[in-house]
XYZ file of C-alpha atoms in Angstrom:
423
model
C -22.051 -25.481 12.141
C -21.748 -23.170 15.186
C -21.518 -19.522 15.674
C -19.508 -18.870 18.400
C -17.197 -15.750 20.022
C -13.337 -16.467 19.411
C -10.806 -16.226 21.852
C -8.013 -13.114 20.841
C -5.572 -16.581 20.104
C -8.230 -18.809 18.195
C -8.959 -15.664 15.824
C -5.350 -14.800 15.122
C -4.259 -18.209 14.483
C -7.036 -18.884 12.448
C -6.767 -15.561 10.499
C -2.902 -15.904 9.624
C -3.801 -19.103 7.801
C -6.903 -17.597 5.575
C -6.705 -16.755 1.889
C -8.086 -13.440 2.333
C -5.933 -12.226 5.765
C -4.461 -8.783 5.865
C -3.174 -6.514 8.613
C -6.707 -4.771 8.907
C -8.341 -8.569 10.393
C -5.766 -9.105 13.303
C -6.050 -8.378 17.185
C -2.856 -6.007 16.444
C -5.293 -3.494 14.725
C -7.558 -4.269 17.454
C -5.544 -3.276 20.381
C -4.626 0.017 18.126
C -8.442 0.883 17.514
C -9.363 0.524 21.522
C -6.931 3.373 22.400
C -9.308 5.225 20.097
C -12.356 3.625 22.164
C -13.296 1.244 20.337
C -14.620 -2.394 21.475
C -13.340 -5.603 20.072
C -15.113 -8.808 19.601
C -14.130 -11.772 17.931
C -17.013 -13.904 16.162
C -16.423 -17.110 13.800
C -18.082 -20.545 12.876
C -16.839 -23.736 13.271
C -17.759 -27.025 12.577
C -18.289 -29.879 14.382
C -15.075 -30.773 15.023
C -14.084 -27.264 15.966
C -12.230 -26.191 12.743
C -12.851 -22.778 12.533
C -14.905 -22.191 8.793
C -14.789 -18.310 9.031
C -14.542 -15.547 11.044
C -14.000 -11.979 11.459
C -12.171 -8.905 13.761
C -14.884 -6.679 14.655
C -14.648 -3.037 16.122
C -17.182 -1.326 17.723
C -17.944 2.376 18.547
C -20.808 3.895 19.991
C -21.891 6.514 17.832
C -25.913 7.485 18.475
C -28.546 7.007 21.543
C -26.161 4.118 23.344
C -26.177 2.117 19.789
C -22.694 1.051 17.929
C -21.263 1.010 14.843
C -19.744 -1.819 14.273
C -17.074 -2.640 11.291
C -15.310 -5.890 10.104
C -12.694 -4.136 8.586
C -11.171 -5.419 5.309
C -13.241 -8.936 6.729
C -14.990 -11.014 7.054
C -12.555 -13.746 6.414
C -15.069 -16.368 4.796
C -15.164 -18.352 1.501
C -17.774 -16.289 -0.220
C -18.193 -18.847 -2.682
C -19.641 -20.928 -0.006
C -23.293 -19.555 -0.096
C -24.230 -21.738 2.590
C -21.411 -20.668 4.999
C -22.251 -17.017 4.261
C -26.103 -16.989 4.691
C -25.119 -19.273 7.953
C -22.360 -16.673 9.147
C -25.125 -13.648 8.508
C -27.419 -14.748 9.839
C -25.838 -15.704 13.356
C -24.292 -12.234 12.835
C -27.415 -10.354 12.749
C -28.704 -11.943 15.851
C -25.202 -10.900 17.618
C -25.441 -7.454 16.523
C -28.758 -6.939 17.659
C -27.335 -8.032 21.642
C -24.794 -6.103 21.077
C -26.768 -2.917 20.233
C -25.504 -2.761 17.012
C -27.009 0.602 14.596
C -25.652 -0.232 11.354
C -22.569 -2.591 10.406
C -20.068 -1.886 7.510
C -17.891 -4.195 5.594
C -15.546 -3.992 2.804
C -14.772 -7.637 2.483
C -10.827 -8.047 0.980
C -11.818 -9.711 -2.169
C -11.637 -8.548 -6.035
C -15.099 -8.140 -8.132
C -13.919 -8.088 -12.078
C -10.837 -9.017 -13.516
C -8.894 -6.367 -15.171
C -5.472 -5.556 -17.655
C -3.201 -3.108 -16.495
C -5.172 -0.570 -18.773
C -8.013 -1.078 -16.568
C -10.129 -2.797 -18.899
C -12.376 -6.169 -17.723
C -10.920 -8.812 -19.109
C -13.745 -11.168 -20.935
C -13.788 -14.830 -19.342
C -11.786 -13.053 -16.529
C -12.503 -14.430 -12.714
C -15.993 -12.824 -11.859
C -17.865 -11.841 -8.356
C -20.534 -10.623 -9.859
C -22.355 -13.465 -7.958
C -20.742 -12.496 -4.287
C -22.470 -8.948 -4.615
C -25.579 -9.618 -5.628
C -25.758 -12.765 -2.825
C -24.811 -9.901 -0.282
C -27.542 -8.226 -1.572
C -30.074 -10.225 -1.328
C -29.418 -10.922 2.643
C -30.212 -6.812 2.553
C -27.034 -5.531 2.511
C -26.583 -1.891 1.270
C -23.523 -1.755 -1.153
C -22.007 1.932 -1.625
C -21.913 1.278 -5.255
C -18.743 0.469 -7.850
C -16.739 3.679 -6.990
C -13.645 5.503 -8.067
C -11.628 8.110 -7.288
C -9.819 8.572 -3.634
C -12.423 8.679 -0.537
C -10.077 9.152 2.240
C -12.654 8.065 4.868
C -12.573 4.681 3.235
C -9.491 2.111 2.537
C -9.207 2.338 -1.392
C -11.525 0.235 -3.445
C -8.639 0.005 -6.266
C -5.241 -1.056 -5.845
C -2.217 -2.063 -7.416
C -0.458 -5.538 -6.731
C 2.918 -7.064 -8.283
C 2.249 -11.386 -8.112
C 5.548 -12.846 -6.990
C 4.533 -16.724 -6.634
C 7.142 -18.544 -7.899
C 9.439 -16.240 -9.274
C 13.030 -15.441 -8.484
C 14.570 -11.847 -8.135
C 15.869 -11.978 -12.143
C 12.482 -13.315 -13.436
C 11.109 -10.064 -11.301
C 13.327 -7.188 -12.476
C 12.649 -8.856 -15.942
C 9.344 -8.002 -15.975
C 9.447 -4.114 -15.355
C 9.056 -1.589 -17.728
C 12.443 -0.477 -19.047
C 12.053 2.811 -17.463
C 11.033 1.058 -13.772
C 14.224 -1.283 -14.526
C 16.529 1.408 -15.045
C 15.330 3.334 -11.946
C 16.068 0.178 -9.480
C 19.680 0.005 -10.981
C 19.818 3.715 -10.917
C 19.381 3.262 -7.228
C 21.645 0.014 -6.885
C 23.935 1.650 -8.841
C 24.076 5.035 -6.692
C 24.137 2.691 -3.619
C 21.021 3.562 -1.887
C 20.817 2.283 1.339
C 17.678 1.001 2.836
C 16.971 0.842 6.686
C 14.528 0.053 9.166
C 13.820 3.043 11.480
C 13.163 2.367 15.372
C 10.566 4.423 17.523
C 12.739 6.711 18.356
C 13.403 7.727 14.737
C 9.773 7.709 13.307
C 10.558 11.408 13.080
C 12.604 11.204 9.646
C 9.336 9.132 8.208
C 7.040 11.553 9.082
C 9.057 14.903 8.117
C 9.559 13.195 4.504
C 5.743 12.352 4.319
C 5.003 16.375 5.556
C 6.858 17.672 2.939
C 5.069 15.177 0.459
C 1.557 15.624 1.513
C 2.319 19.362 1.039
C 3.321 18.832 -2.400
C 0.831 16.464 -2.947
C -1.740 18.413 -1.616
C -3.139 15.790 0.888
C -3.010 15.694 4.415
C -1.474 13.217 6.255
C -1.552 11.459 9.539
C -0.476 12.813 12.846
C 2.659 11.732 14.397
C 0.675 9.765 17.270
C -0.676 7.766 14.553
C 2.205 6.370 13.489
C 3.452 5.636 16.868
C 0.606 3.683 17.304
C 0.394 1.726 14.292
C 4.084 0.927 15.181
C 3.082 -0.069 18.800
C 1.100 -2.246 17.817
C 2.192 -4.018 14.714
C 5.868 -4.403 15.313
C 6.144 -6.204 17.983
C 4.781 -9.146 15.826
C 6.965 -8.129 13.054
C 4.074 -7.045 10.831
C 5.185 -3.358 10.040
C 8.744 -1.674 8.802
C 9.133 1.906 8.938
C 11.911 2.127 6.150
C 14.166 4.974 5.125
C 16.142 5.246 2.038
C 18.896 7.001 2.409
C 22.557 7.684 0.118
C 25.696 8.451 1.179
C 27.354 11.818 -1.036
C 30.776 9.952 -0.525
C 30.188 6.989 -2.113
C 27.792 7.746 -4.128
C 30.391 11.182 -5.383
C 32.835 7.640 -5.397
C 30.746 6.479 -8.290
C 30.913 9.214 -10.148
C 34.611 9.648 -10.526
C 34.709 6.185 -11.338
C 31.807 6.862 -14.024
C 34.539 10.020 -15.229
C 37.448 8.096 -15.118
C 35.974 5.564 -17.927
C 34.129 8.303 -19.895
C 37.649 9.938 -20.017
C 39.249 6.921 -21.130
C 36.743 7.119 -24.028
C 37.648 10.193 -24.874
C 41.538 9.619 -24.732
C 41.446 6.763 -26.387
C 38.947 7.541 -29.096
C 40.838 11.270 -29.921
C 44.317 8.994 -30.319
C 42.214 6.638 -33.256
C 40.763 9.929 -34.759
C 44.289 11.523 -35.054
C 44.967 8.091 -36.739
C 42.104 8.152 -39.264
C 38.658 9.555 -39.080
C 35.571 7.646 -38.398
C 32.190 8.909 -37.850
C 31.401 6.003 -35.460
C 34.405 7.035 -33.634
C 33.664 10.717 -33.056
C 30.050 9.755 -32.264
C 31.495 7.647 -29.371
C 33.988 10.587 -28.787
C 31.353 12.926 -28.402
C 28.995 11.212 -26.779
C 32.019 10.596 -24.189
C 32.582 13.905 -23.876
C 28.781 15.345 -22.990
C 29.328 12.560 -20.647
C 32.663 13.779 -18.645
C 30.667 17.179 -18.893
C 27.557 15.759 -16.971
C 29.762 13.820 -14.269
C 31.580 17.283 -13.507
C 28.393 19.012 -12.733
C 26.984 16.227 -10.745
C 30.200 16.110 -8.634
C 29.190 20.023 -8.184
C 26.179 19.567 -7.135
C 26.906 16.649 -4.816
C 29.811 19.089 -3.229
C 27.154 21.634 -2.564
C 24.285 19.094 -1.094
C 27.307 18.160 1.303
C 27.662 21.754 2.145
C 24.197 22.676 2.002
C 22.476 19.272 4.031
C 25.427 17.278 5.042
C 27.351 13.769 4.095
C 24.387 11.285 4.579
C 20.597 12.272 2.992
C 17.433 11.110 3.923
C 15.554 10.868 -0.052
C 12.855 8.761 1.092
C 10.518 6.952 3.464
C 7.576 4.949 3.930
C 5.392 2.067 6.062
C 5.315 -1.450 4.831
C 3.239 -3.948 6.281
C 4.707 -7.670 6.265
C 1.374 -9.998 7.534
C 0.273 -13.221 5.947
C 0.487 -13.003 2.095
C 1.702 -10.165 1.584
C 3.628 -7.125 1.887
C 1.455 -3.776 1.811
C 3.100 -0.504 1.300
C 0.706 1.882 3.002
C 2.211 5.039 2.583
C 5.874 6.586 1.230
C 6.817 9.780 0.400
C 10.073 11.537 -0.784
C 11.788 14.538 -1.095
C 11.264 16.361 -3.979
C 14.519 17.662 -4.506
C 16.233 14.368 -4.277
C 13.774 12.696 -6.718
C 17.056 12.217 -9.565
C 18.400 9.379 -7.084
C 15.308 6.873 -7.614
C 14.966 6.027 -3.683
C 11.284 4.601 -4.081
C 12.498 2.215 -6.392
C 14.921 1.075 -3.605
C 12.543 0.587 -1.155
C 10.360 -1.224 -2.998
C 12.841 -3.600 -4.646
C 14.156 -4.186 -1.211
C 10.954 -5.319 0.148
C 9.621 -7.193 -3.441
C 13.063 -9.455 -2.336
C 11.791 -9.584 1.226
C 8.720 -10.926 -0.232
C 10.771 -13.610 -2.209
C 12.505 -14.943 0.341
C 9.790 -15.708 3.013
C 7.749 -17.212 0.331
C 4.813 -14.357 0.150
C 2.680 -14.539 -2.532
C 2.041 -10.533 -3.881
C 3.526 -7.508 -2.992
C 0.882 -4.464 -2.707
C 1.732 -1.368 -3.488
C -2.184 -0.464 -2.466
C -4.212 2.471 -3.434
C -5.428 3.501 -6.584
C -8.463 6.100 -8.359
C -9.351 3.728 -10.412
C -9.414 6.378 -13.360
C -7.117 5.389 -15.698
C -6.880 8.326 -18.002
C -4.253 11.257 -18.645
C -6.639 13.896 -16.649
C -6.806 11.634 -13.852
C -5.735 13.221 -10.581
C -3.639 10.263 -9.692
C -1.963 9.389 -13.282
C 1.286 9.919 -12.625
C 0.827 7.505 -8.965
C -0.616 5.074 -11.584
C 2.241 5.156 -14.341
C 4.530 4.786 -11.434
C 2.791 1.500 -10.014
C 2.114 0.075 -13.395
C 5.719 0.056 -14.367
C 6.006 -2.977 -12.152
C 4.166 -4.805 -14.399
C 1.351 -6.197 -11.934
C -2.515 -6.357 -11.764
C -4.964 -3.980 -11.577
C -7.237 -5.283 -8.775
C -10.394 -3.677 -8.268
C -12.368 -4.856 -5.006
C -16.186 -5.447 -4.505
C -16.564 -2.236 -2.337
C -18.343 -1.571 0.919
C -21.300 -2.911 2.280
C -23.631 -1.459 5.211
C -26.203 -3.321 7.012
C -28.875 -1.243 8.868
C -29.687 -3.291 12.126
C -31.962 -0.912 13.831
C -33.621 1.103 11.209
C -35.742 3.286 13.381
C -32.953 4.833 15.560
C -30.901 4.712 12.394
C -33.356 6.860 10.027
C -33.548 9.260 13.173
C -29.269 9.360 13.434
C -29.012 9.972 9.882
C -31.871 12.679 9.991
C -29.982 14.783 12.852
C -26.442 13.794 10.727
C -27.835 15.827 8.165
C -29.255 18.682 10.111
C -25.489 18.977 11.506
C -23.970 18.882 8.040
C -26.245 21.547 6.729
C -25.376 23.869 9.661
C -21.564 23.293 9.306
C -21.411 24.180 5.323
């Protein structure tokens, strides 16, 4: 085996091909992180016929005395059940780090530790990598422990995946909790339109995710962010900017047809009752009616959103990423008061089908606390994701390497100090 610097091409055709790729490992993410400053290189190993083994994207900053942090983001992309390949791969690594003035390295390597149900319990005789933590380890890697909760300078250690090998659209919807199955129809029913939006219209994203991060309590990204992240990614196709979006006409079209059979009820079930009486009948009469009395005030209401915001609403938005195996919703948000027409639900079944049918094997709808309880901050997130009926996936968590532990004792010394002086 060889370790040996990878050509921008070499790494990205390798990494589209791995088991493990995501959008973090490609040279799109790359080019995004050197408008921050950041430095790129490109390390793998190959064999002796040149296949590459394993490899990884790595970004480096200068952060203390002319040294660099430098971070394989959700990498490397190795077979970590290959001990040999991973000792061999560190400890090539090291000795590149060390020319490259390298402080400390970080890793979060893309791959689950435990197997869990969707109550977040381990499941006994589950898949285990146990072994791939301690085996990091041992080559003197640092691990920040088996955390939860939401750490928003890290990518989340817990998330939330729907598998979609094999299965067709029906088989899919099947599988939802009732509730999650009648909120997609809700939204097919209501005729919720999905669309991409271009650069120029980022905008209606990124005033739906304001208002949500207000709500929410979080704060968001800046607009440049997501100008960047769209810069770079969609030229390749690997990122949609979606908005959901109804139309009060057809959707105020629906209703009247909704009214026109609940009044046929009615009609129809008064004429029988004048006949003869029947409790089942003027259950279904009643029932009818409550009915007809909803559908009027929703046509109200619709009138007055026409008035008040116009014909067409934006309800929702968010950023999906479509590389390699699957499709990775990073962030959505919608507005609050439009919440009763089930938008989310629309986006996301439109992009579970996009899934289907280029033959991707899981769609991600990402971060989770990993607290699984009512008092959990996130519950309600979690109740929403797990009515897809996926996997809990929790990952093995980040790793930090110190490479030059003198000047790194000293950087985290005057880190302190500066912490201490800004509480």
């Amino acid at each position: 085996m060889e370790f040996v610097e990878l050509s921008k091409t070499e790494f990205d055709q390798f990494a589209l091909t791995h088991p493990l790729n995501n959008f973090w490992q490609t040279s799109n993410m790359a080019a995004m992180r050197e408008q921050k400053g950041f430095k790129t290189y490109y390390v793998g190993v190959k064999d002796e016929q040149g296949t590459i083994l394993g490899g990884s994207m790595l970004s480096a900053l200068t952060v203390f005395a002319g040294r660099d942090l430098i971070q394989a983001l959700r990498g490397p992309l190795l077979d970590f059940q290959d001990q040999d390949l991973v000792r061999f791969f560190h400890e090539h690594l090291l000795s590149f780090l060390k020319e490259k003035k390298c402080l400390y390295f970080h890793m979060d390597p893309y791959i689950p530790y435990v197997e869990h149900d969707l109550d977040g319990n381990v499941v006994e005789g589950g898949f285990d990598n146990r072994a791939v933590v301690a085996l990091l380890k041992s080559l003197g890697y640092q691990h920040e422990g088996f955390t939860r909760g939401i750490d928003l300078s890290r990518e989340p250690r817990w998330i939330y995946t729907v598998p979609l090998k094999g299965k067709t659209p029906e088989e899919l919807m099947e599988q939802f909790e009732r509730k999650t199955m009648r909120s997609v129809k809700k939204a097919l029913k209501y005729n919720v339109q999905v669309e991409e939006l271009d650069r120029d219209h980022l905008y209606i994203y990124e005033n739906v995710l304001k208002q949500t991060s207000e709500r929410r309590g979080f704060e968001g990204r800046d607009d440049a962010y997501h100008q960047q992240l769209y810069d770079a990614f969609h030229k390749d196709g690997y990122i949609k900017f979606l908005n959901a979006k109804l139309d009060l006409d057809d959707y105020k079209k629906d209703l009247n047809q909704d009214l026109q059979q609940q009044e046929a009820i009615v009609k129809t079930s008064k004429a029988r009752l004048e006949k003869q009486e029947s409790p089942k009948i003027r259950k279904k009469m009643e029932l009818a009616m409550q009915q007809v009395s909803q559908l009027h005030e929703k046509l109200q209401q619709a009138d007055q959103m026409i008035e008040e915001d116009g014909q067409v609403l934006n309800l929702a938005s968010g950023i999906f990423f479509t590389y390699g195996r699957e499709v990775l919703c990073l962030m959505s948000g919608v507005y609050e008061k439009y919440m009763r027409f089930a938008a989310p639900y629309a986006m996301h079944w439109e992009m579970m089908n996009y899934c289907l049918e280029h033959g991707m094997e899981r769609y991600n709808l990402y971060g989770m606390s990993g607290y699984f309880d009512e008092s959990a901050e996130d519950y309600g997130v979690y109740l929403f994701k797990k009515g897809f009926q996926g996997e809990v996936v929790e990952l093995i968590g980040d790793f930090e390497y110190i490479v030059d532990a003198k000047r790194y004792r000293l950087y985290q010394f005057l880190r302190n100090i500066k912490h201490k002086l800004h509480k």
